[in-house]
Short mmCIF file of C-alpha atoms in Angstrom, two decimals:
data_model
loop_
_atom_site.label_atom_id
_atom_site.label_comp_id
_atom_site.label_asym_id
_atom_site.label_seq_id
_atom_site.Cartn_x
_atom_site.Cartn_y
_atom_site.Cartn_z
CA UNK A 165 1.51 -13.60 6.82
CA UNK A 166 -1.88 -14.10 6.34
CA UNK A 167 -3.32 -14.32 3.06
CA UNK A 168 -6.36 -12.19 1.58
CA UNK A 169 -8.74 -13.18 -1.20
CA UNK A 170 -11.29 -10.65 -2.59
CA UNK A 171 -13.34 -10.54 -5.64
CA UNK A 172 -12.03 -9.37 -8.62
CA UNK A 173 -14.37 -7.07 -9.75
CA UNK A 174 -17.92 -5.85 -8.92
CA UNK A 175 -20.30 -2.95 -10.57
CA UNK A 176 -22.52 -0.70 -8.75
CA UNK A 177 -24.97 2.02 -9.45
CA UNK A 178 -24.79 5.70 -8.14
CA UNK A 179 -26.18 5.99 -4.44
CA UNK A 180 -26.27 2.13 -3.58
CA UNK A 181 -24.69 0.94 -0.98
CA UNK A 182 -21.37 -1.38 -1.93
CA UNK A 183 -20.06 -4.56 0.56
CA UNK A 184 -16.80 -5.36 -0.35
CA UNK A 185 -16.20 -8.92 1.56
CA UNK A 186 -12.58 -10.28 2.11
CA UNK A 187 -11.70 -13.79 3.28
CA UNK A 188 -8.24 -14.32 5.41
CA UNK A 189 -8.55 -17.54 6.82
CA UNK A 190 -5.20 -17.69 8.52
CA UNK A 191 -5.12 -14.39 10.41
CA UNK A 192 -2.79 -14.09 13.51
CA UNK A 193 -3.72 -12.62 17.06
CA UNK A 194 -1.49 -9.67 16.29
CA UNK A 195 -3.10 -8.94 13.06
CA UNK A 196 -5.27 -6.45 12.17
CA UNK A 197 -7.50 -5.72 9.23
CA UNK A 198 -6.82 -2.68 6.78
CA UNK A 199 -8.47 -1.55 3.67
CA UNK A 200 -7.06 0.96 1.04
CA UNK A 201 -8.57 2.62 -2.12
CA UNK A 202 -6.19 3.57 -4.90
CA UNK A 203 -7.32 5.78 -8.14
CA UNK A 204 -5.41 5.47 -11.38
CA UNK A 205 -1.98 7.32 -11.41
CA UNK A 206 -2.02 7.81 -7.84
CA UNK A 207 -0.91 5.87 -4.48
CA UNK A 208 -3.02 3.83 -1.99
CA UNK A 209 -4.68 5.81 0.18
CA UNK A 210 -5.74 4.38 3.42
CA UNK A 211 -9.79 3.97 4.13
CA UNK A 212 -10.43 1.82 7.46
CA UNK A 213 -8.58 -0.58 9.99
CA UNK A 214 -9.95 -2.93 12.64
CA UNK A 215 -9.22 -5.45 14.72
CA UNK A 216 -12.76 -6.89 15.74
CA UNK A 217 -16.22 -6.22 15.53
CA UNK A 218 -17.35 -2.85 13.57
CA UNK A 219 -15.31 -0.07 12.97
CA UNK A 220 -16.57 3.02 11.32
CA UNK A 221 -15.68 6.48 10.26
CA UNK A 222 -16.78 9.04 8.13
CA UNK A 223 -16.50 7.39 4.63
CA UNK A 224 -16.54 3.47 5.43
CA UNK A 225 -17.94 1.13 7.81
CA UNK A 226 -15.77 -2.52 8.74
CA UNK A 227 -17.53 -5.15 9.76
CA UNK A 228 -15.49 -8.09 11.40
CA UNK A 229 -17.00 -11.35 12.45
CA UNK A 230 -16.01 -12.96 15.76
CA UNK A 231 -14.12 -15.57 14.25
CA UNK A 232 -11.81 -12.68 12.05
CA UNK A 233 -11.81 -15.15 9.39
CA UNK A 234 -13.26 -12.33 6.96
CA UNK A 235 -14.41 -8.71 6.66
CA UNK A 236 -16.29 -6.41 4.84
CA UNK A 237 -15.72 -3.00 3.63
CA UNK A 238 -19.09 -1.02 3.61
CA UNK A 239 -19.26 2.18 1.14
CA UNK A 240 -22.80 3.69 1.86
CA UNK A 241 -24.28 5.75 -0.99
CA UNK A 242 -21.70 5.48 -3.72
CA UNK A 243 -20.83 7.99 -6.13
CA UNK A 244 -18.87 7.70 -9.84
CA UNK A 245 -15.82 8.98 -7.56
CA UNK A 246 -15.43 5.82 -5.53
CA UNK A 247 -14.80 3.87 -8.88
CA UNK A 248 -11.40 2.62 -7.74
CA UNK A 249 -9.31 -0.54 -6.85
CA UNK A 250 -10.24 -1.19 -3.18
CA UNK A 251 -7.47 -3.51 -1.03
CA UNK A 252 -7.89 -5.87 2.22
CA UNK A 253 -4.52 -6.16 3.90
CA UNK A 254 -4.04 -8.03 6.56
CA UNK A 255 -1.31 -6.18 8.50
CA UNK A 256 1.28 -7.98 10.82
CA UNK A 257 1.34 -5.99 14.05
CA UNK A 258 4.99 -6.40 15.49
CA UNK A 259 7.94 -5.44 13.27
CA UNK A 260 6.54 -2.17 12.16
CA UNK A 261 3.10 -3.06 10.52
CA UNK A 262 4.62 -4.93 7.55
CA UNK A 263 1.89 -4.43 4.92
CA UNK A 264 1.38 -6.55 1.63
CA UNK A 265 -1.23 -5.73 -0.85
CA UNK A 266 -3.26 -8.34 -2.42
CA UNK A 267 -4.76 -8.24 -5.98
CA UNK A 268 -7.34 -5.85 -4.61
CA UNK A 269 -11.20 -5.49 -6.21
CA UNK A 270 -12.37 -3.03 -8.97
CA UNK A 271 -15.27 -1.63 -8.34
CA UNK A 272 -17.05 0.00 -11.18
CA UNK A 273 -19.59 2.76 -10.22
CA UNK A 274 -22.31 3.72 -12.88
CA UNK A 275 -24.57 6.41 -13.61
CA UNK B 44 -0.66 19.45 4.73
CA UNK B 45 1.87 17.22 5.11
CA UNK B 46 2.88 14.76 2.04
CA UNK B 47 5.21 12.36 0.76
CA UNK B 48 7.29 13.39 -1.68
CA UNK B 49 9.40 11.64 -4.36
CA UNK B 50 11.52 12.13 -7.36
CA UNK B 51 11.78 11.67 -10.10
CA UNK B 52 7.95 11.47 -10.77
CA UNK B 53 8.85 10.08 -14.36
CA UNK B 54 12.41 8.34 -15.70
CA UNK B 55 12.84 7.22 -19.01
CA UNK B 56 16.48 5.04 -18.96
CA UNK B 57 18.48 2.92 -21.13
CA UNK B 58 18.83 -0.65 -19.90
CA UNK B 59 22.21 -0.86 -18.06
CA UNK B 60 22.06 2.62 -16.53
CA UNK B 61 21.48 3.88 -12.69
CA UNK B 62 18.85 5.06 -11.50
CA UNK B 63 18.04 6.31 -8.15
CA UNK B 64 14.57 6.89 -6.62
CA UNK B 65 13.99 9.39 -3.89
CA UNK B 66 11.71 9.74 -1.50
CA UNK B 67 11.09 12.45 1.71
CA UNK B 68 8.90 10.67 4.32
CA UNK B 69 6.10 12.72 6.22
CA UNK B 70 8.28 14.52 8.93
CA UNK B 71 7.94 12.55 12.17
CA UNK B 72 7.06 9.35 10.51
CA UNK B 73 9.40 6.43 11.90
CA UNK B 74 8.66 3.78 9.43
CA UNK B 75 9.21 3.97 5.55
CA UNK B 76 8.08 1.55 2.34
CA UNK B 77 9.55 1.21 -0.71
CA UNK B 78 6.83 -1.02 -3.19
CA UNK B 79 6.82 -1.69 -6.92
CA UNK B 80 3.24 -1.63 -8.97
CA UNK B 81 3.29 -3.39 -12.34
CA UNK B 82 0.08 -4.71 -14.28
CA UNK B 83 1.19 -7.92 -14.12
CA UNK B 84 2.38 -8.41 -10.31
CA UNK B 85 0.22 -5.08 -8.73
CA UNK B 86 1.72 -3.63 -5.54
CA UNK B 87 4.97 -5.87 -4.54
CA UNK B 88 6.70 -4.73 -1.22
CA UNK B 89 10.60 -4.48 -1.86
CA UNK B 90 11.71 -2.81 1.32
CA UNK B 91 10.71 -1.21 4.39
CA UNK B 92 12.63 0.61 7.20
CA UNK B 93 12.01 1.70 11.12
CA UNK B 94 13.81 4.21 12.52
CA UNK B 95 16.01 4.14 9.46
CA UNK B 96 16.90 0.59 9.99
CA UNK B 97 15.84 -2.06 7.33
CA UNK B 98 13.55 -4.55 8.52
CA UNK B 99 12.80 -6.23 6.02
CA UNK B 100 14.28 -6.01 2.38
CA UNK B 101 13.20 -9.37 0.70
CA UNK B 102 11.16 -8.66 -2.34
CA UNK B 103 14.06 -6.49 -3.57
CA UNK B 104 16.47 -8.33 -6.16
CA UNK B 105 19.41 -7.82 -4.14
CA UNK B 106 21.60 -8.31 -7.09
CA UNK B 107 20.86 -4.94 -8.44
CA UNK B 108 18.46 -3.30 -6.05
CA UNK B 109 19.67 -1.30 -3.01
CA UNK B 110 17.24 0.87 -0.70
CA UNK B 111 18.88 3.49 2.11
CA UNK B 112 17.90 5.93 4.79
CA UNK B 113 20.58 8.01 4.82
CA UNK B 114 18.99 10.28 7.01
CA UNK B 115 15.30 10.71 8.60
CA UNK B 116 14.46 12.81 5.80
CA UNK B 117 15.44 10.78 2.52
CA UNK B 118 14.59 7.62 1.35
CA UNK B 119 16.44 6.07 -1.87
CA UNK B 120 15.78 3.65 -3.97
CA UNK B 121 18.85 2.43 -6.43
CA UNK B 122 18.55 -0.04 -9.36
CA UNK B 123 22.14 -0.88 -11.11
CA UNK B 124 22.16 -1.79 -13.58
CA UNK B 125 18.58 -1.20 -14.77
CA UNK B 126 16.67 -3.71 -16.83
CA UNK B 127 13.85 -3.35 -19.32
CA UNK B 128 11.48 -5.39 -16.57
CA UNK B 129 12.51 -2.51 -13.89
CA UNK B 130 9.64 -0.68 -15.86
CA UNK B 131 7.11 0.08 -13.25
CA UNK B 132 5.74 2.51 -10.62
CA UNK B 133 7.80 2.62 -7.83
CA UNK B 134 5.99 4.16 -4.71
CA UNK B 135 7.08 5.43 -1.63
CA UNK B 136 5.01 5.34 1.84
CA UNK B 137 5.70 6.54 5.31
CA UNK B 138 3.63 5.91 8.89
CA UNK B 139 4.23 6.27 12.63
CA UNK B 140 4.65 3.12 14.38
CA UNK B 141 4.23 4.41 18.12
CA UNK B 142 4.62 0.75 19.37
CA UNK B 143 1.29 0.85 21.70
CA UNK B 144 -1.35 -1.67 21.07
CA UNK B 145 -3.42 -0.93 18.22
CA UNK B 146 -1.48 1.84 16.12
CA UNK B 147 -3.40 2.48 13.48
CA UNK B 148 -0.74 1.32 10.84
CA UNK B 149 -1.86 4.17 8.57
CA UNK B 150 0.70 4.45 5.25
CA UNK B 151 0.53 7.89 3.38
CA UNK B 152 1.79 7.13 -0.27
CA UNK B 153 3.79 9.48 -2.46
CA UNK B 154 2.52 9.97 -5.95
CA UNK B 155 5.06 7.33 -7.43
CA UNK B 156 7.87 7.45 -9.83
CA UNK B 157 6.88 5.89 -12.81
CA UNK B 158 10.09 4.57 -14.23
CA UNK B 159 10.74 3.26 -17.98
CA UNK B 160 13.97 1.11 -19.05
CA UNK B 161 14.14 1.12 -22.88
#
């Protein structure tokens, strides 16, 4: 399974755009890139998933270059409530989407 | 509002006791995961099932942990005997995999069972 590397922590201010980059050098053809968000005392929550190029939903965008060896989660205009841990995962397609979490990035949004 | 339900939410027990955690996945979901979260190790995948069949339980200590799905509405994680190092938050998650290309793979997590073994 592909291993992911992402920054341990990031700081931002309210209203700014936050970009969290994740590297996954040995991603395989059938793998997807998925991001989850976790608040204290809660289970992770799915944010977005992509395979290549760009994916956008109501809360975030995911940018994946052609070689797929990295990906960037973009959070537009963050607020204090976006303070959380963000996990980048490479999900193996066959066999039921084996989903393994890395250490995650702790995002602190300041006023 | 469909959600994954886990019981108990909190459990304090003594070393050597049996602990059983239960999970009710979202109706219609065919994939169930068990994770353990600690400060030191983060989120660890213990086991996961598809259509009630275990696909992978390599993350579980086999001598004391067991995971089962007696039916489609119940998944259980049992620890016997429990040890202090088992203290953690245990999460259950469910998802729907249709087998079609580019399933989303989105998992829905429960609120977790916080286990403390004294």
